[in-house]
Short mmCIF file of C-alpha atoms in Angstrom, two decimals:
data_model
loop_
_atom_site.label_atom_id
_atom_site.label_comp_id
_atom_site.label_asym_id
_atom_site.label_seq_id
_atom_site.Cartn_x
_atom_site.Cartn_y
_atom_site.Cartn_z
CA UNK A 1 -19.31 9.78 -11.16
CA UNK A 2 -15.65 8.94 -11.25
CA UNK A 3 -15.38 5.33 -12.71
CA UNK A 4 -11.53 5.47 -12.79
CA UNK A 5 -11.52 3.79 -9.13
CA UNK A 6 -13.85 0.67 -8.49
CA UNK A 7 -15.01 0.51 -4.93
CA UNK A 8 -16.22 -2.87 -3.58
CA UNK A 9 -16.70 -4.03 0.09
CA UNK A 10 -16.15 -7.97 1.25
CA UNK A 11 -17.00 -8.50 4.80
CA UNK A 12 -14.04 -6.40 6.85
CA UNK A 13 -12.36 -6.13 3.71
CA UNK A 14 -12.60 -2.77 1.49
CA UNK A 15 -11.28 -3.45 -2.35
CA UNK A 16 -10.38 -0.48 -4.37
CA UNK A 17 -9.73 -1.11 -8.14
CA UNK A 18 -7.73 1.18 -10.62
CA UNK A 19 -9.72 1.55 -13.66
CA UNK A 20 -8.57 2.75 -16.56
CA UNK A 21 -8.73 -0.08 -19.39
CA UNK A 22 -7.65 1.74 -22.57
CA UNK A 23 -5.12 3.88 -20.89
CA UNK A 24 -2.97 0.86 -19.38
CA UNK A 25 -4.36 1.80 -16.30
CA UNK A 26 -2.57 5.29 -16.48
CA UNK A 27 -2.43 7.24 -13.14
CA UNK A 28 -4.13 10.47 -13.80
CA UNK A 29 -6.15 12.44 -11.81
CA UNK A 30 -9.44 10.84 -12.10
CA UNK A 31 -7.22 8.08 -10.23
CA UNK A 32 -6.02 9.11 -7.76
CA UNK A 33 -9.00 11.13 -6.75
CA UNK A 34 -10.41 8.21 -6.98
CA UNK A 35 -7.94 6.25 -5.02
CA UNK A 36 -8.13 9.58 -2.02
CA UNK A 37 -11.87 9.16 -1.72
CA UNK A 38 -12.13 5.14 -1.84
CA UNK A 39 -9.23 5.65 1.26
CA UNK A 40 -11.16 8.12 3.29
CA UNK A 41 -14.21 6.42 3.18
CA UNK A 42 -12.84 3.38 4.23
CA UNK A 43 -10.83 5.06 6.78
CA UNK A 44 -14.34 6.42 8.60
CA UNK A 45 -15.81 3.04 7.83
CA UNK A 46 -15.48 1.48 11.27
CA UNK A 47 -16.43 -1.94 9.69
CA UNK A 48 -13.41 -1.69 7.44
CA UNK A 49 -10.20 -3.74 8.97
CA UNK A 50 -7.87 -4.13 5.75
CA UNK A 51 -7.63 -2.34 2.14
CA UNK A 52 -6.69 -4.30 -0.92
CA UNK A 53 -5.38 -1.94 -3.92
CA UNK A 54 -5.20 -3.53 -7.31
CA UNK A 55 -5.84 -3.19 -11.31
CA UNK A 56 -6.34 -6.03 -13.62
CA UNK A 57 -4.79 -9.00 -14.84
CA UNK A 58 -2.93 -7.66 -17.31
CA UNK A 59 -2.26 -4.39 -15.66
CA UNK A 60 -1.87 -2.64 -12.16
CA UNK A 61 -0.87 0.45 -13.32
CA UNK A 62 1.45 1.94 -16.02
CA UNK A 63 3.22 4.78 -14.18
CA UNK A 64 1.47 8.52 -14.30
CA UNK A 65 -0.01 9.54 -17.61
CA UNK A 66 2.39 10.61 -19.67
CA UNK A 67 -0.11 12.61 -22.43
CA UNK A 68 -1.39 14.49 -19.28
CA UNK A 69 1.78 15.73 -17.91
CA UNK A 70 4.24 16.15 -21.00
CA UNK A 71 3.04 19.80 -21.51
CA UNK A 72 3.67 20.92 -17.75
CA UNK A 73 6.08 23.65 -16.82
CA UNK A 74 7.62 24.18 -13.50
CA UNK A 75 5.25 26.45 -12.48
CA UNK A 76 2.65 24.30 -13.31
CA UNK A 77 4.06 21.21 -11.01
CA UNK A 78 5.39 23.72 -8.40
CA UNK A 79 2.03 25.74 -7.85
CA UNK A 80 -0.44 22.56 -8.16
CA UNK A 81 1.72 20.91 -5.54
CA UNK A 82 2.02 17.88 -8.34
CA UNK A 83 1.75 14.44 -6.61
CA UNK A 84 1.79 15.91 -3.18
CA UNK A 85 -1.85 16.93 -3.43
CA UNK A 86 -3.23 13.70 -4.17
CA UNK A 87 -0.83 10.79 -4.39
CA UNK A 88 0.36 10.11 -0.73
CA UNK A 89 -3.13 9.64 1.05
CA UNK A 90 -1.35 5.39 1.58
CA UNK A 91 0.92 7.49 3.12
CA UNK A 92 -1.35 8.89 5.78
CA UNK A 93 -3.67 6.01 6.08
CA UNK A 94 -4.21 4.02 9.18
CA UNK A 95 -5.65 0.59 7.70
CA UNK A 96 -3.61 -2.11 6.98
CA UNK A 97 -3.52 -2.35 3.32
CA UNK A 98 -2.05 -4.68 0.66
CA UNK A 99 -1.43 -4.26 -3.12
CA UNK A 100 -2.34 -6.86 -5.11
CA UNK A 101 -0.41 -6.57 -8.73
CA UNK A 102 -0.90 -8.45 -11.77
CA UNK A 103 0.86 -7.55 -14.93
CA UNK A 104 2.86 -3.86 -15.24
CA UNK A 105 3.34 -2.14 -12.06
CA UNK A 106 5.14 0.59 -13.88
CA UNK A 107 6.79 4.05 -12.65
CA UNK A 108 3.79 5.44 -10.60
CA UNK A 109 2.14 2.18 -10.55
CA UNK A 110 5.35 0.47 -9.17
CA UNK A 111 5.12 3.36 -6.50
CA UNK A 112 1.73 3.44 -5.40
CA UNK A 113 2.38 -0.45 -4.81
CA UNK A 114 5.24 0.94 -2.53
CA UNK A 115 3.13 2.63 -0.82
CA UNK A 116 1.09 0.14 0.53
CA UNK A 117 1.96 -2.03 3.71
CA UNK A 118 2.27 -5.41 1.93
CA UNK A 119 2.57 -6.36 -2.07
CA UNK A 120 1.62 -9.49 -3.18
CA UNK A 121 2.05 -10.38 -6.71
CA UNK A 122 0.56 -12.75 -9.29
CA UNK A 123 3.49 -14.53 -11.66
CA UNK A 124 2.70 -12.57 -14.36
CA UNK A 125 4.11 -9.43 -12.77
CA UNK A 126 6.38 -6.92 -13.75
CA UNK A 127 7.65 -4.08 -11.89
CA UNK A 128 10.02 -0.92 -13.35
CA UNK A 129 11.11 2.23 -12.40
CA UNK A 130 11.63 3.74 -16.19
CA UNK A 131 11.23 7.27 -15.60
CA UNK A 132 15.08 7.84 -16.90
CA UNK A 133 14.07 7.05 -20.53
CA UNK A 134 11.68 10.50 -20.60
CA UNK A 135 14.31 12.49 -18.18
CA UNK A 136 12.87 12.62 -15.47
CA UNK A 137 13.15 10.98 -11.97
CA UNK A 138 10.79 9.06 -10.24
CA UNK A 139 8.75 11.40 -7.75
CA UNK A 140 6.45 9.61 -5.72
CA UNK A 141 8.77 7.95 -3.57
CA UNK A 142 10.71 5.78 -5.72
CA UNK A 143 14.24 6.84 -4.81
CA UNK A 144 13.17 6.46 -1.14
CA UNK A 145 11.35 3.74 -0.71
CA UNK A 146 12.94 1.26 -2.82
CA UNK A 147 16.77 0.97 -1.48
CA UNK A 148 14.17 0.97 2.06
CA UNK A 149 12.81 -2.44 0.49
CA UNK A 150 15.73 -3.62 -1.87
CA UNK A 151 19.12 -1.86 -0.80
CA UNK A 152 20.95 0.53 -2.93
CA UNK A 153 22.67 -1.57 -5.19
CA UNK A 154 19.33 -3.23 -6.78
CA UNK A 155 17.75 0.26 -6.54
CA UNK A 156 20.38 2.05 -8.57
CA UNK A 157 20.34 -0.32 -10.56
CA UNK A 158 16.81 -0.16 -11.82
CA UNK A 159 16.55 3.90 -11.44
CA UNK A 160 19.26 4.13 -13.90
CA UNK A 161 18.47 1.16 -16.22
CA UNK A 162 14.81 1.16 -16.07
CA UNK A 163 14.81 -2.48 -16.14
CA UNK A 164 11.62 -4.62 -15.44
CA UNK A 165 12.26 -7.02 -12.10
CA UNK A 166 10.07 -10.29 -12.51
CA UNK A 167 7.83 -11.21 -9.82
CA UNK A 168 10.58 -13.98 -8.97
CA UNK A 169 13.02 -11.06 -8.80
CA UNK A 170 11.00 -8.96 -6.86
CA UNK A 171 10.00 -11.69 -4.10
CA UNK A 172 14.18 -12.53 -3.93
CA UNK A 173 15.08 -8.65 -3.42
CA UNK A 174 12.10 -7.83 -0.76
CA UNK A 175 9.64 -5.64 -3.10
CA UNK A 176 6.77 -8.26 -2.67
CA UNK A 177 6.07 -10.33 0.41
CA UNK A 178 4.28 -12.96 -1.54
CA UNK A 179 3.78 -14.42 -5.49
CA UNK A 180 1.00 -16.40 -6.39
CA UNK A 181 -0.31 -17.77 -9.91
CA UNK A 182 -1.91 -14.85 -11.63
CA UNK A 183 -5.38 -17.15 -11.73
CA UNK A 184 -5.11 -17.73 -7.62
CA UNK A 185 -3.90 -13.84 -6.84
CA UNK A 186 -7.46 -12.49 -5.96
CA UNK A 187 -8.54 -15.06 -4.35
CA UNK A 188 -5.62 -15.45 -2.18
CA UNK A 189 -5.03 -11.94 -1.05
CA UNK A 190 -8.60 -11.47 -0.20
CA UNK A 191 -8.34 -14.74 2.38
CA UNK A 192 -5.16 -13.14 3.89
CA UNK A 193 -7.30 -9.03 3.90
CA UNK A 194 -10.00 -11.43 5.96
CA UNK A 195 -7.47 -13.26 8.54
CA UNK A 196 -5.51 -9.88 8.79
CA UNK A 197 -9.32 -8.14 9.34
CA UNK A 198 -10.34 -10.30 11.72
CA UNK A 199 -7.81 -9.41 14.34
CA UNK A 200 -8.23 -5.96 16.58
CA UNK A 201 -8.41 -3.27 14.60
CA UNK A 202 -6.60 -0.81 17.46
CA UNK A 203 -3.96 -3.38 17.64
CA UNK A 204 -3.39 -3.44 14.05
CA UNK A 205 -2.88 0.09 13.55
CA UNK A 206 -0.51 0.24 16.51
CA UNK A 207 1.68 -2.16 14.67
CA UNK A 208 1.62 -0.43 11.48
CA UNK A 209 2.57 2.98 13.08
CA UNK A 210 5.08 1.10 15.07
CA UNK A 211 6.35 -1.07 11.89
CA UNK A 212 6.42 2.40 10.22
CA UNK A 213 8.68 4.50 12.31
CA UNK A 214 11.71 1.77 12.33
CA UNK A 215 12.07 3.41 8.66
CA UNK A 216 11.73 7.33 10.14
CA UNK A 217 13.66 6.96 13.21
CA UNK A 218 17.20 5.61 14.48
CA UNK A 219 16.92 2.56 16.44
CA UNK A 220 16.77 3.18 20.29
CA UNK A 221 13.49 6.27 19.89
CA UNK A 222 11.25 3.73 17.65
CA UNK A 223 12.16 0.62 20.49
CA UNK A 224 11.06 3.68 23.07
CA UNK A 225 7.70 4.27 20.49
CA UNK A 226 7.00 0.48 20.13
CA UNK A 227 7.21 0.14 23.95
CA UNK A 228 4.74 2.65 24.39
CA UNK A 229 2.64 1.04 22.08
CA UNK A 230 3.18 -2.21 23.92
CA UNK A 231 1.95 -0.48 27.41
CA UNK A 232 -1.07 0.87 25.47
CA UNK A 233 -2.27 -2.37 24.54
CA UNK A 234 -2.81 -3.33 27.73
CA UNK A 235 -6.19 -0.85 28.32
CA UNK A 236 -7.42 -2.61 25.31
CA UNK A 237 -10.47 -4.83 26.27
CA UNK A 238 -9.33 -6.97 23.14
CA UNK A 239 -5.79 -7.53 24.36
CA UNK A 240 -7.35 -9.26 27.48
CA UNK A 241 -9.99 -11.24 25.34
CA UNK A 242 -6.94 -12.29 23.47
CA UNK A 243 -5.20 -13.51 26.45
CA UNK A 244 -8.16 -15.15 28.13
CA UNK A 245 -9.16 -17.12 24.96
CA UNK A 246 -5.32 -18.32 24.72
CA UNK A 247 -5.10 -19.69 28.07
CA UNK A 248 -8.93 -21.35 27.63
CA UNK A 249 -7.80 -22.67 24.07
CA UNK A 250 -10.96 -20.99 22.52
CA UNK A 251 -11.12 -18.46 19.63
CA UNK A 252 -10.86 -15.13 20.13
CA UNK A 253 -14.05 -12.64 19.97
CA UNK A 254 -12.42 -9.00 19.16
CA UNK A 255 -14.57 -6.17 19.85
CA UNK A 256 -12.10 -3.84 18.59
CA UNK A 257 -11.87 -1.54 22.25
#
């Protein structure tokens, strides 16, 4: 039984939890297997809207084990298709999902955070890219994503310092969407995974595919995409629910068709 990844369910909500105490919350294997097969079952989970990631108070995650991988060779990486293989199922995943990071969101951790649609952050949190103190680069997605969220003069700058952004920092430069007191994070990201969850779940994955390719393709083919997406709404029976209960000033009931 892998106990690396805690799996709970609230409502429309679907809470994964990286566990790894005495290891700082390490990304190894165990995790991110873990993390894959929390994802997929959600995914199939019909009654599953929204996907919180998280760790624990004092720790998201601190970057990819180090003791696991400082014996590797380039064959080793190169022919176990390292990270590939089982770091970018956020990548693929349809759900709206939100990381919720308290403490060190380190190296990996910093980039599996990345990876998800939204970050929230408790004021206790630290984020770093330090993967230039042990030679390396970082190489799930660092060096892509974050000029995508804070421009290439802040990324640069912590790729080739391996400085530690605040959770201040991090809400000024773009990397989280929201900071809360470290007490009040839980809590708070769980009422926004329920308002988020409540809404159409076909409509919601539109938008994230839509939201998505403004970062993949140049401006006039993903206003063509999000037009098409637009159209498609309309065979939805919850985009006319939606409608009728605006003009009747009533709630709406989504049946997520």
């Amino acid at each position: 039984m892998n106990t690396a990844v805690l799996k709970e369910i609230v409502g429309q909500v679907g809470i994964l939890t990286i566990n790894r105490p005495d290891a700082m919350n390490a990304l190894n294997d165990d995790v991110m297997n873990g993390l894959t097969l929390g994802l997929d079952e959600f995914e199939q989970n019909d009654a599953i809207h929204c996907v919180i990631i998280t760790g624990s108070e004092k720790v998201f995650a601190a970057g990819a084990d180090i003791a696991a991988m400082r014996n590797y060779e380039y064959i080793d990486v190169y022919r176990d298709n390292f990270i590939t293989r089982n770091w970018e199922r956020l990548k693929t995943f349809r759900k709206p999902t939100i990381a919720a990071v308290s403490g060190y969101a380190l190296g990996g951790g910093c980039e599996v955070a990345m990876m998800c649609d939204m970050v929230f952050a408790a004021d206790n949190a630290k984020f770093s890219q330090p993967e230039v103190r042990i030679a390396t680069l970082p190489g799930a997605g660092a060096t892509q994503r974050l000029p995508r969220s804070v421009g290439k003069a802040v990324a640069m700058d912590l790729c080739f310092t391996g400085r530690m952004l605040t959770a201040a920092e991090a809400l000024q430069f773009g990397l989280v969407s929201r900071v809360y007191p470290k007490a009040e994070l839980m809590h708070e990201t769980l009422e926004q995974a329920q308002a988020i969850a409540a809404y159409s779940l076909p409509v919601l994955m539109m938008m994230k595919e839509s939201l998505n390719r403004a970062f993949e393709t140049p401006l006039n083919e993903g206003l063509a995409f999000e037009r098409k997406m637009l159209y498609a709404t309309f065979a939805l029976e919850d985009r006319k629910e939606g409608m009728n209960a605006f003009i009747e000033k009533r709630p709406a009931n989504f049946n997520n068709r």
